[in-house]
Tab-separated table of C-alpha atoms in Angstrom:
chain	number	residue	atom	x	y	z
A	1	MET	CA	-82.752	-36.879	-8.070
A	2	SER	CA	-79.243	-37.761	-7.178
A	3	ARG	CA	-78.448	-37.136	-10.914
A	4	ALA	CA	-80.431	-35.592	-13.637
A	5	ILE	CA	-79.833	-37.309	-17.000
A	6	LEU	CA	-81.816	-36.132	-19.998
A	7	HIS	CA	-82.402	-38.146	-23.078
A	8	ILE	CA	-83.580	-36.166	-26.193
A	9	ASP	CA	-84.955	-37.931	-29.216
A	10	GLY	CA	-85.978	-36.385	-32.528
A	11	ASP	CA	-89.611	-37.177	-33.501
A	12	ALA	CA	-89.574	-38.829	-36.940
A	13	PHE	CA	-86.302	-37.035	-37.485
A	14	PHE	CA	-85.692	-37.530	-41.199
A	15	ALA	CA	-89.255	-36.860	-42.222
A	16	SER	CA	-89.400	-33.916	-39.818
A	17	CYS	CA	-86.270	-32.406	-41.361
A	18	GLU	CA	-88.036	-32.535	-44.817
A	19	GLN	CA	-91.145	-30.822	-43.347
A	20	ALA	CA	-89.087	-28.135	-41.672
A	21	ARG	CA	-87.167	-27.493	-44.874
A	22	ASN	CA	-90.326	-27.268	-47.000
A	23	PRO	CA	-93.367	-26.028	-44.915
A	24	GLU	CA	-95.679	-27.193	-47.712
A	25	LEU	CA	-95.137	-30.669	-46.486
A	26	ARG	CA	-96.404	-30.064	-42.952
A	27	GLY	CA	-99.496	-32.051	-42.113
A	28	LYS	CA	-98.818	-34.414	-45.017
A	29	SER	CA	-97.756	-38.091	-44.976
A	30	VAL	CA	-94.015	-37.714	-45.710
A	31	ILE	CA	-91.826	-40.793	-46.167
A	32	THR	CA	-88.092	-40.820	-46.786
A	33	GLY	CA	-86.122	-43.725	-48.295
A	34	LYS	CA	-87.126	-43.577	-51.929
A	35	GLU	CA	-83.673	-44.473	-53.006
A	36	ARG	CA	-83.770	-47.697	-51.005
A	37	GLY	CA	-87.245	-48.754	-52.111
A	38	ILE	CA	-88.472	-48.923	-48.527
A	39	ALA	CA	-89.558	-46.389	-45.854
A	40	ALA	CA	-86.643	-45.163	-43.782
A	41	SER	CA	-88.491	-42.519	-41.796
A	42	MET	CA	-92.208	-41.586	-41.700
A	43	SER	CA	-94.016	-38.531	-40.422
A	44	TYR	CA	-96.590	-39.110	-37.729
A	45	GLU	CA	-99.253	-38.458	-40.348
A	46	ALA	CA	-97.898	-41.407	-42.378
A	47	LYS	CA	-97.709	-43.592	-39.205
A	48	ALA	CA	-101.316	-42.815	-38.532
A	49	ARG	CA	-102.206	-44.182	-42.035
A	50	GLY	CA	-100.509	-47.474	-41.379
A	51	VAL	CA	-96.980	-46.886	-42.899
A	52	THR	CA	-94.236	-48.674	-40.912
A	53	ARG	CA	-90.462	-48.693	-41.109
A	54	ALA	CA	-88.975	-50.816	-44.019
A	55	MET	CA	-92.339	-51.044	-45.742
A	56	PRO	CA	-91.838	-51.363	-49.526
A	57	LEU	CA	-92.860	-48.459	-51.669
A	58	GLY	CA	-95.485	-50.420	-53.460
A	59	GLN	CA	-97.221	-51.304	-50.252
A	60	ILE	CA	-96.895	-47.720	-49.032
A	61	ARG	CA	-98.795	-46.488	-52.055
A	62	GLN	CA	-101.517	-48.916	-51.425
A	63	VAL	CA	-102.111	-47.969	-47.770
A	64	CYS	CA	-101.312	-44.229	-48.275
A	65	PRO	CA	-101.991	-43.225	-51.910
A	66	ASP	CA	-101.289	-39.528	-51.193
A	67	ALA	CA	-97.919	-40.105	-49.493
A	68	VAL	CA	-95.044	-37.784	-50.377
A	69	ILE	CA	-92.141	-40.146	-50.880
A	70	LEU	CA	-88.710	-38.432	-51.005
A	71	PRO	CA	-85.090	-39.551	-51.414
A	72	SER	CA	-83.124	-39.348	-48.226
A	73	ASP	CA	-81.136	-36.062	-47.961
A	74	TYR	CA	-78.439	-37.108	-45.437
A	75	GLU	CA	-76.490	-33.962	-46.057
A	76	THR	CA	-79.335	-31.864	-44.602
A	77	TYR	CA	-80.123	-34.379	-41.872
A	78	SER	CA	-76.514	-34.381	-40.578
A	79	LEU	CA	-76.318	-30.591	-40.606
A	80	LEU	CA	-79.525	-30.228	-38.639
A	81	SER	CA	-78.225	-32.869	-36.311
A	82	LYS	CA	-75.121	-30.738	-35.618
A	83	ARG	CA	-77.473	-27.810	-34.876
A	84	PHE	CA	-79.549	-29.957	-32.559
A	85	PHE	CA	-76.478	-30.883	-30.433
A	86	ASP	CA	-75.149	-27.255	-30.498
A	87	ILE	CA	-78.522	-26.016	-29.085
A	88	VAL	CA	-78.444	-28.518	-26.276
A	89	ARG	CA	-74.862	-27.486	-25.385
A	90	ARG	CA	-76.123	-24.019	-24.596
A	91	TRP	CA	-77.472	-25.421	-21.300
A	92	THR	CA	-74.769	-28.004	-20.504
A	93	PRO	CA	-71.451	-29.002	-21.923
A	94	ASP	CA	-72.051	-32.572	-20.917
A	95	VAL	CA	-73.740	-33.803	-24.179
A	96	GLU	CA	-73.245	-37.274	-25.584
A	97	GLU	CA	-74.093	-37.528	-29.267
A	98	TYR	CA	-75.632	-40.956	-29.255
A	99	SER	CA	-76.938	-40.999	-32.845
A	100	ILE	CA	-77.903	-38.581	-35.581
A	101	ASP	CA	-81.237	-37.916	-33.857
A	102	GLU	CA	-80.732	-38.434	-30.229
A	103	CYS	CA	-78.415	-37.417	-27.374
A	104	PHE	CA	-77.885	-37.706	-23.636
A	105	ALA	CA	-77.347	-34.561	-21.500
A	106	ASP	CA	-76.236	-34.426	-17.922
A	107	ILE	CA	-77.932	-31.400	-16.279
A	108	THR	CA	-77.121	-32.338	-12.720
A	109	GLY	CA	-76.363	-29.380	-10.495
A	110	LEU	CA	-77.603	-26.767	-12.975
A	111	ARG	CA	-80.763	-25.662	-11.130
A	112	ARG	CA	-79.064	-22.752	-9.436
A	113	GLN	CA	-77.349	-21.645	-12.674
A	114	TRP	CA	-80.627	-21.609	-14.625
A	115	ARG	CA	-82.822	-20.779	-11.675
A	116	ALA	CA	-85.178	-23.580	-12.644
A	117	SER	CA	-86.147	-27.075	-11.726
A	118	TYR	CA	-84.698	-29.926	-13.756
A	119	ARG	CA	-88.115	-30.463	-15.444
A	120	ASP	CA	-88.215	-26.806	-16.484
A	121	ILE	CA	-84.686	-27.005	-17.834
A	122	ALA	CA	-85.565	-30.003	-19.932
A	123	ALA	CA	-88.738	-28.257	-21.157
A	124	SER	CA	-86.693	-25.061	-22.075
A	125	ILE	CA	-84.351	-27.250	-24.132
A	126	THR	CA	-86.999	-29.036	-26.088
A	127	ASP	CA	-89.039	-25.819	-26.637
A	128	ARG	CA	-85.983	-24.122	-28.014
A	129	LEU	CA	-85.226	-27.002	-30.289
A	130	ALA	CA	-88.650	-26.931	-31.694
A	131	ALA	CA	-88.516	-23.137	-32.217
A	132	GLU	CA	-85.185	-23.078	-33.962
A	133	LEU	CA	-85.281	-26.316	-35.977
A	134	GLY	CA	-88.996	-26.268	-36.834
A	135	PHE	CA	-89.986	-29.736	-35.551
A	136	THR	CA	-90.425	-31.487	-32.243
A	137	PHE	CA	-88.397	-33.598	-29.904
A	138	SER	CA	-89.363	-35.965	-27.116
A	139	ALA	CA	-87.351	-36.085	-23.867
A	140	GLY	CA	-86.911	-38.279	-20.878
A	141	LEU	CA	-85.535	-37.073	-17.499
A	142	ALA	CA	-84.327	-39.606	-14.921
A	143	PRO	CA	-81.486	-40.378	-12.496
A	144	SER	CA	-79.758	-42.727	-14.972
A	145	LYS	CA	-79.195	-43.064	-18.708
A	146	VAL	CA	-81.180	-46.317	-19.103
A	147	LEU	CA	-84.242	-44.797	-17.335
A	148	ALA	CA	-84.037	-41.564	-19.318
A	149	LYS	CA	-84.093	-43.581	-22.511
A	150	VAL	CA	-87.185	-45.423	-21.200
A	151	ALA	CA	-88.777	-42.074	-20.337
A	152	SER	CA	-88.128	-40.458	-23.770
A	153	LYS	CA	-90.197	-43.089	-25.527
A	154	TRP	CA	-93.051	-42.835	-23.108
A	155	ASN	CA	-94.970	-39.948	-24.553
A	156	LYS	CA	-94.096	-39.308	-28.194
A	157	PRO	CA	-94.263	-37.005	-30.043
A	158	HIS	CA	-93.249	-33.818	-28.243
A	159	GLY	CA	-93.530	-35.326	-24.774
A	160	LEU	CA	-91.495	-34.761	-21.634
A	161	THR	CA	-91.604	-37.579	-19.190
A	162	VAL	CA	-89.816	-37.434	-15.796
A	163	ILE	CA	-89.064	-40.703	-13.870
A	164	SER	CA	-88.048	-39.706	-10.315
A	165	SER	CA	-86.610	-42.157	-7.892
A	166	ARG	CA	-89.951	-42.742	-6.247
A	167	ARG	CA	-91.721	-43.394	-9.604
A	168	ILE	CA	-89.422	-45.955	-11.102
A	169	ALA	CA	-91.538	-49.008	-10.305
A	170	GLY	CA	-94.640	-47.523	-12.019
A	171	PHE	CA	-92.745	-47.192	-15.264
A	172	LEU	CA	-91.043	-50.585	-15.239
A	173	ASN	CA	-93.721	-53.008	-13.927
A	174	ASP	CA	-95.446	-53.527	-17.263
A	175	LEU	CA	-92.542	-52.628	-19.604
A	176	PRO	CA	-91.314	-55.766	-21.565
A	177	ALA	CA	-87.697	-56.444	-20.690
A	178	GLY	CA	-86.844	-56.416	-24.412
A	179	LYS	CA	-87.865	-52.788	-24.622
A	180	VAL	CA	-85.052	-51.680	-22.330
A	181	TRP	CA	-82.003	-50.126	-24.017
A	182	GLY	CA	-79.220	-52.665	-24.068
A	183	ILE	CA	-81.338	-55.798	-23.615
A	184	GLY	CA	-81.313	-57.694	-26.988
A	185	PRO	CA	-83.276	-60.723	-28.190
A	186	ASN	CA	-80.791	-63.298	-26.732
A	187	THR	CA	-80.788	-61.666	-23.214
A	188	GLU	CA	-84.609	-61.293	-23.469
A	189	ALA	CA	-84.908	-64.997	-24.217
A	190	LEU	CA	-82.620	-65.881	-21.334
A	191	LEU	CA	-84.557	-63.792	-18.860
A	192	ALA	CA	-87.857	-65.292	-20.187
A	193	LYS	CA	-86.490	-68.778	-19.371
A	194	HIS	CA	-86.251	-67.642	-15.750
A	195	ARG	CA	-89.707	-66.112	-15.837
A	196	ILE	CA	-88.358	-62.542	-15.883
A	197	MET	CA	-90.608	-60.940	-18.422
A	198	THR	CA	-90.647	-57.196	-17.558
A	199	ALA	CA	-88.156	-54.528	-16.765
A	200	GLY	CA	-89.659	-54.345	-13.326
A	201	GLN	CA	-89.133	-57.967	-12.605
A	202	PHE	CA	-85.554	-57.707	-13.766
A	203	ALA	CA	-84.868	-54.643	-11.566
A	204	ARG	CA	-86.297	-56.608	-8.563
A	205	THR	CA	-84.191	-59.752	-9.248
A	206	PRO	CA	-81.443	-60.163	-6.594
A	207	PHE	CA	-78.119	-58.910	-7.863
A	208	SER	CA	-76.496	-62.200	-6.989
A	209	TRP	CA	-78.497	-63.940	-9.674
A	210	VAL	CA	-77.763	-61.141	-12.226
A	211	LYS	CA	-74.029	-61.409	-11.453
A	212	ALA	CA	-74.129	-65.162	-11.840
A	213	HIS	CA	-76.046	-65.281	-15.160
A	214	LEU	CA	-75.348	-62.023	-17.050
A	215	THR	CA	-72.374	-60.082	-18.361
A	216	LYS	CA	-71.071	-56.698	-17.079
A	217	PRO	CA	-73.185	-54.560	-19.444
A	218	HIS	CA	-76.365	-56.210	-18.278
A	219	ARG	CA	-75.255	-55.740	-14.641
A	220	GLU	CA	-74.870	-52.108	-15.330
A	221	ILE	CA	-78.464	-52.000	-16.807
A	222	TRP	CA	-79.621	-53.599	-13.541
A	223	TYR	CA	-78.088	-50.837	-11.493
A	224	GLU	CA	-79.373	-48.141	-13.877
A	225	LEU	CA	-82.923	-49.473	-13.655
A	226	ASN	CA	-82.752	-49.289	-9.958
A	227	GLY	CA	-81.904	-45.578	-10.238
A	228	GLU	CA	-78.199	-45.812	-9.610
A	229	SER	CA	-76.178	-43.939	-12.359
A	230	VAL	CA	-73.233	-46.103	-13.489
A	231	LEU	CA	-73.145	-45.157	-17.143
A	232	SER	CA	-71.567	-41.744	-17.569
A	233	VAL	CA	-72.517	-39.193	-20.284
A	234	SER	CA	-69.555	-39.388	-22.620
A	235	THR	CA	-68.522	-36.071	-24.158
A	236	VAL	CA	-65.543	-37.545	-26.091
A	237	GLN	CA	-65.912	-37.084	-29.835
A	238	ASP	CA	-62.390	-38.168	-30.930
A	239	GLY	CA	-63.258	-40.800	-33.432
A	240	PRO	CA	-64.085	-44.458	-33.502
A	241	LYS	CA	-62.977	-46.727	-30.661
A	242	TYR	CA	-63.826	-50.202	-31.639
A	243	SER	CA	-64.877	-50.366	-35.304
A	244	ILE	CA	-65.601	-48.442	-38.470
A	245	GLN	CA	-68.386	-49.637	-40.668
A	246	LYS	CA	-69.604	-48.553	-44.042
A	247	PHE	CA	-72.677	-49.946	-45.859
A	248	ARG	CA	-73.949	-49.103	-49.372
A	249	THR	CA	-77.380	-49.949	-50.909
A	250	PHE	CA	-77.908	-49.869	-54.671
A	251	THR	CA	-80.898	-50.482	-56.984
A	252	PRO	CA	-81.816	-52.365	-58.881
A	253	PRO	CA	-80.243	-55.371	-57.214
A	254	SER	CA	-77.308	-56.877	-59.196
A	255	ARG	CA	-76.071	-60.319	-60.107
A	256	ASP	CA	-72.990	-58.849	-61.655
A	257	ARG	CA	-69.963	-60.046	-59.590
A	258	GLU	CA	-67.676	-57.264	-60.635
A	259	PHE	CA	-70.262	-54.605	-59.982
A	260	VAL	CA	-70.981	-55.921	-56.563
A	261	PHE	CA	-67.336	-56.149	-55.720
A	262	ALA	CA	-66.918	-52.521	-56.940
A	263	GLN	CA	-69.501	-51.538	-54.409
A	264	MET	CA	-67.603	-53.430	-51.728
A	265	SER	CA	-64.381	-51.738	-52.827
A	266	ARG	CA	-65.927	-48.274	-52.496
A	267	ASN	CA	-67.065	-49.146	-48.951
A	268	ILE	CA	-63.452	-50.157	-48.141
A	269	GLU	CA	-62.160	-46.879	-49.525
A	270	ASN	CA	-64.674	-44.966	-47.436
A	271	ALA	CA	-63.831	-46.855	-44.201
A	272	CYS	CA	-60.110	-46.432	-44.748
A	273	ILE	CA	-60.491	-42.703	-45.382
A	274	LYS	CA	-62.204	-42.428	-42.045
A	275	ALA	CA	-59.598	-44.670	-40.305
A	276	ARG	CA	-56.852	-42.477	-41.613
A	277	ARG	CA	-58.579	-39.271	-40.692
A	278	HIS	CA	-58.752	-40.537	-36.987
A	279	ARG	CA	-55.209	-42.006	-37.228
A	280	MET	CA	-56.517	-45.621	-36.648
A	281	ALA	CA	-55.413	-48.851	-38.100
A	282	ALA	CA	-57.527	-52.064	-38.356
A	283	ARG	CA	-56.277	-55.554	-37.565
A	284	GLY	CA	-59.327	-57.281	-38.866
A	285	ALA	CA	-62.389	-56.808	-41.127
A	286	TYR	CA	-65.822	-58.166	-41.807
A	287	PHE	CA	-67.158	-58.227	-45.412
A	288	ILE	CA	-70.861	-58.420	-45.864
A	289	LEU	CA	-73.368	-58.878	-48.733
A	290	ARG	CA	-77.103	-58.408	-48.375
A	291	SER	CA	-79.482	-60.028	-50.867
A	292	GLN	CA	-82.736	-58.717	-52.275
A	293	ASP	CA	-84.687	-60.842	-49.712
A	294	PHE	CA	-82.529	-59.154	-46.967
A	295	ARG	CA	-80.391	-62.181	-46.204
A	296	HIS	CA	-76.858	-61.587	-45.163
A	297	THR	CA	-73.602	-63.441	-45.893
A	298	ALA	CA	-70.505	-62.401	-44.048
A	299	VAL	CA	-66.864	-63.301	-43.785
A	300	GLU	CA	-64.398	-62.288	-41.038
A	301	VAL	CA	-60.705	-61.962	-41.838
A	302	SER	CA	-57.641	-61.179	-39.854
A	303	LEU	CA	-55.150	-58.830	-41.588
A	304	THR	CA	-51.503	-59.648	-41.700
A	305	ALA	CA	-50.640	-56.281	-40.221
A	306	PRO	CA	-52.630	-53.309	-38.861
A	307	THR	CA	-53.508	-51.008	-41.674
A	308	ALA	CA	-55.635	-48.073	-42.900
A	309	LEU	CA	-54.519	-48.475	-46.518
A	310	THR	CA	-57.101	-49.878	-48.908
A	311	GLY	CA	-54.777	-52.186	-50.858
A	312	PRO	CA	-54.353	-54.952	-48.282
A	313	ILE	CA	-57.984	-54.824	-47.254
A	314	ILE	CA	-59.218	-54.974	-50.850
A	315	ALA	CA	-56.934	-57.927	-51.536
A	316	ALA	CA	-58.451	-59.717	-48.429
A	317	ALA	CA	-61.969	-58.882	-49.744
A	318	ARG	CA	-61.123	-60.251	-53.177
A	319	GLU	CA	-59.903	-63.518	-51.614
A	320	ALA	CA	-63.075	-63.729	-49.419
A	321	LEU	CA	-65.482	-63.042	-52.354
A	322	PRO	CA	-65.988	-66.676	-53.447
A	323	SER	CA	-67.303	-67.440	-49.910
A	324	LEU	CA	-69.661	-64.448	-50.053
A	325	PHE	CA	-70.958	-64.166	-53.640
A	326	LYS	CA	-73.455	-66.758	-54.784
A	327	GLU	CA	-74.040	-66.850	-58.407
A	328	GLY	CA	-77.675	-66.113	-59.484
A	329	THR	CA	-78.460	-64.263	-56.286
A	330	ALA	CA	-79.635	-60.691	-56.560
A	331	TRP	CA	-77.527	-58.513	-54.239
A	332	ARG	CA	-78.767	-55.103	-52.985
A	333	ALA	CA	-76.151	-53.929	-50.563
A	334	THR	CA	-72.480	-54.436	-49.464
A	335	GLY	CA	-70.842	-53.585	-46.230
A	336	VAL	CA	-67.409	-53.598	-44.561
A	337	VAL	CA	-66.580	-53.317	-40.861
A	338	LEU	CA	-63.021	-52.515	-39.853
A	339	THR	CA	-62.393	-54.180	-36.469
A	340	ASP	CA	-59.800	-54.458	-33.705
A	341	LEU	CA	-58.683	-50.857	-34.186
A	342	ILE	CA	-55.539	-49.476	-32.736
A	343	THR	CA	-53.948	-45.980	-32.974
A	344	ASP	CA	-51.770	-45.709	-36.004
A	345	ASP	CA	-48.747	-44.856	-33.768
A	346	ASP	CA	-49.002	-48.246	-31.972
A	347	ARG	CA	-47.893	-50.220	-35.037
A	348	GLN	CA	-44.610	-52.046	-34.719
A	349	PRO	CA	-42.010	-52.085	-37.547
A	350	ASP	CA	-41.366	-55.599	-38.942
A	351	LEU	CA	-38.035	-57.337	-39.013
A	352	PHE	CA	-37.759	-57.645	-42.709
A	353	GLY	CA	-38.238	-54.092	-43.990
A	354	ALA	CA	-41.720	-54.373	-45.390
A	355	HIS	CA	-42.655	-51.299	-43.393
A	356	VAL	CA	-40.519	-49.274	-45.781
A	357	ALA	CA	-42.854	-50.108	-48.675
A	358	VAL	CA	-45.888	-49.503	-46.430
A	359	GLU	CA	-44.538	-46.098	-45.442
A	360	ARG	CA	-44.160	-45.182	-49.145
A	361	MET	CA	-47.816	-46.210	-49.710
A	362	ARG	CA	-48.824	-44.165	-46.773
A	363	ARG	CA	-47.280	-41.060	-48.349
A	364	VAL	CA	-49.200	-41.814	-51.512
A	365	TYR	CA	-52.440	-42.015	-49.601
A	366	GLU	CA	-51.655	-38.739	-47.752
A	367	GLY	CA	-51.490	-37.117	-51.177
A	368	LEU	CA	-54.859	-38.624	-52.185
A	369	ASP	CA	-56.380	-37.469	-48.938
A	370	SER	CA	-55.172	-33.991	-49.518
A	371	LEU	CA	-56.705	-34.014	-52.961
A	372	ASP	CA	-60.009	-35.158	-51.484
A	373	THR	CA	-59.848	-32.439	-48.863
A	374	LYS	CA	-59.241	-29.782	-51.603
A	375	TYR	CA	-61.591	-31.003	-54.396
A	376	GLY	CA	-64.068	-33.326	-52.657
A	377	LYS	CA	-64.244	-36.984	-51.656
A	378	HIS	CA	-63.318	-39.627	-54.313
A	379	THR	CA	-61.652	-37.074	-56.600
A	380	VAL	CA	-59.390	-40.075	-57.280
A	381	TRP	CA	-60.580	-43.628	-56.896
A	382	LEU	CA	-59.266	-47.182	-57.270
A	383	GLY	CA	-59.747	-49.219	-60.414
A	384	SER	CA	-61.600	-51.862	-58.271
A	385	SER	CA	-64.210	-49.223	-57.427
A	386	HIS	CA	-64.582	-47.925	-60.969
A	387	LEU	CA	-67.996	-49.538	-61.700
A	388	ALA	CA	-69.441	-48.143	-58.495
A	389	GLN	CA	-68.199	-44.693	-59.510
A	390	VAL	CA	-69.408	-44.550	-63.140
A	391	ARG	CA	-72.781	-46.327	-62.774
A	392	GLU	CA	-75.704	-44.632	-61.039
A	393	ARG	CA	-76.145	-46.025	-57.479
A	394	HIS	CA	-80.015	-46.066	-57.898
A	395	ALA	CA	-81.864	-46.428	-61.187
A	396	GLY	CA	-85.289	-45.123	-62.233
A	397	GLU	CA	-87.305	-43.113	-59.721
A	398	ARG	CA	-85.083	-44.404	-56.936
A	399	GLY	CA	-82.282	-42.326	-58.482
A	400	ASP	CA	-84.132	-39.039	-57.808
A	401	LEU	CA	-81.870	-36.575	-55.950
A	402	PRO	CA	-82.938	-34.619	-52.878
A	403	GLU	CA	-83.988	-31.089	-53.682
A	404	ARG	CA	-81.100	-29.520	-51.805
A	405	GLN	CA	-78.613	-31.414	-53.994
A	406	MET	CA	-80.295	-30.044	-57.104
A	407	LEU	CA	-80.025	-26.404	-55.913
A	408	ALA	CA	-76.397	-25.475	-56.082
A	409	LEU	CA	-75.347	-22.274	-54.387
A	410	LYS	CA	-72.536	-20.021	-55.642
A	411	GLY	CA	-69.215	-21.913	-55.170
A	412	GLU	CA	-70.887	-25.337	-54.828
A	413	ASN	CA	-70.508	-28.299	-57.086
A	414	GLY	CA	-71.407	-31.965	-56.791
A	415	ARG	CA	-68.609	-32.672	-54.350
A	416	ARG	CA	-68.103	-29.396	-52.482
A	417	ARG	CA	-71.039	-28.236	-50.438
A	418	LEU	CA	-71.812	-25.390	-48.045
A	419	ALA	CA	-73.220	-26.196	-44.630
A	420	ILE	CA	-76.612	-24.735	-45.400
A	421	PRO	CA	-79.451	-27.230	-44.936
A	422	MET	CA	-82.534	-24.956	-44.687
A	423	LEU	CA	-82.753	-23.787	-48.301
A	424	MET	CA	-86.344	-23.329	-49.451
A	425	GLY	CA	-86.241	-24.211	-53.143
A	426	ARG	CA	-89.205	-22.226	-54.315
A	427	GLN	CA	-88.093	-19.074	-52.459
A	428	ALA	CA	-84.456	-19.326	-53.834
A	429	ALA	CA	-85.860	-19.720	-57.414
């Protein structure tokens, strides 16, 4: 290989985290997502029984009566995710954290250092992950990121698939084009119109046609499918580049206009907290509502000035609400996406002195952020978010808390937590 790119993907990551935390769950059909009313992650035992992602809980109980259905414990999942990336960095510093349960690692040129082939280095990493975290990972090794992503899906769970330059065609000939990372439904439909149905056919298409019909990202995919590495493994972890998004699901669904807006307001608070932490400011925003039947309504707005303060964005959301909220519709989630981000230092003062008032508000929010740092997130919240704060996010059995959250260690409270995900409840008791 001219390059050796490794893609590592956690097998049924959320459910596997639960089984690792509680060994009594191993071998059982474990499903997370109780708080959402649908399956978020399923163990391979549950998948074998016919449980699929987003399947409603009632249907899950029909196809798999003995399923163990748990609320999602994102605190534990994120901490185990960090351990996952830290373990991979023992072999190479070039690690891209692609999502909570997957990463890319560039191991090019490390054979001499580790006195092993690229395949053996990859196997050592996945074996160590399984040994230390208590569940398995699948990996793909190839000369490019796109091919490595293809390879990691080839033999799950706990598989290691190597696509060398000579074996590319064998993996791509029968692979549907839509299964390639970065080729979405619209591009797949365009390719189908030109009788390009598989990844192999796309890779063999003359580049002149690709350049004439497709955008730069898809041209890069063409190069990558042909074994040429053009997408680098990015190790930069310095915050959001293009957008910040926050979504929040609640149950039961609500027709209460003010309650739904309070959920939206809380999302805006969370997005702005993240923007301020990374010293970013948004010039635009999307506001999104999702109904009980999973339909979306969305409104895009341009802000009068770049900001990371909640006031102007909540005012814009309030103004957009009549276009979003349909009376009588049961809403189950709200979302906000801050767009067109710039660094906070790039903002220009206005000619009429409004920046003076903005600067005062920035100092207020600096004080609020310091309180959150000291006492926990949302120690102080806006009145527009009050209903989201005082009402339970999920009612009935969907409001069950993850076991880790019910077992407070010394010094912990509901807002301040220690970074210890592997607590065995029965042993601690």
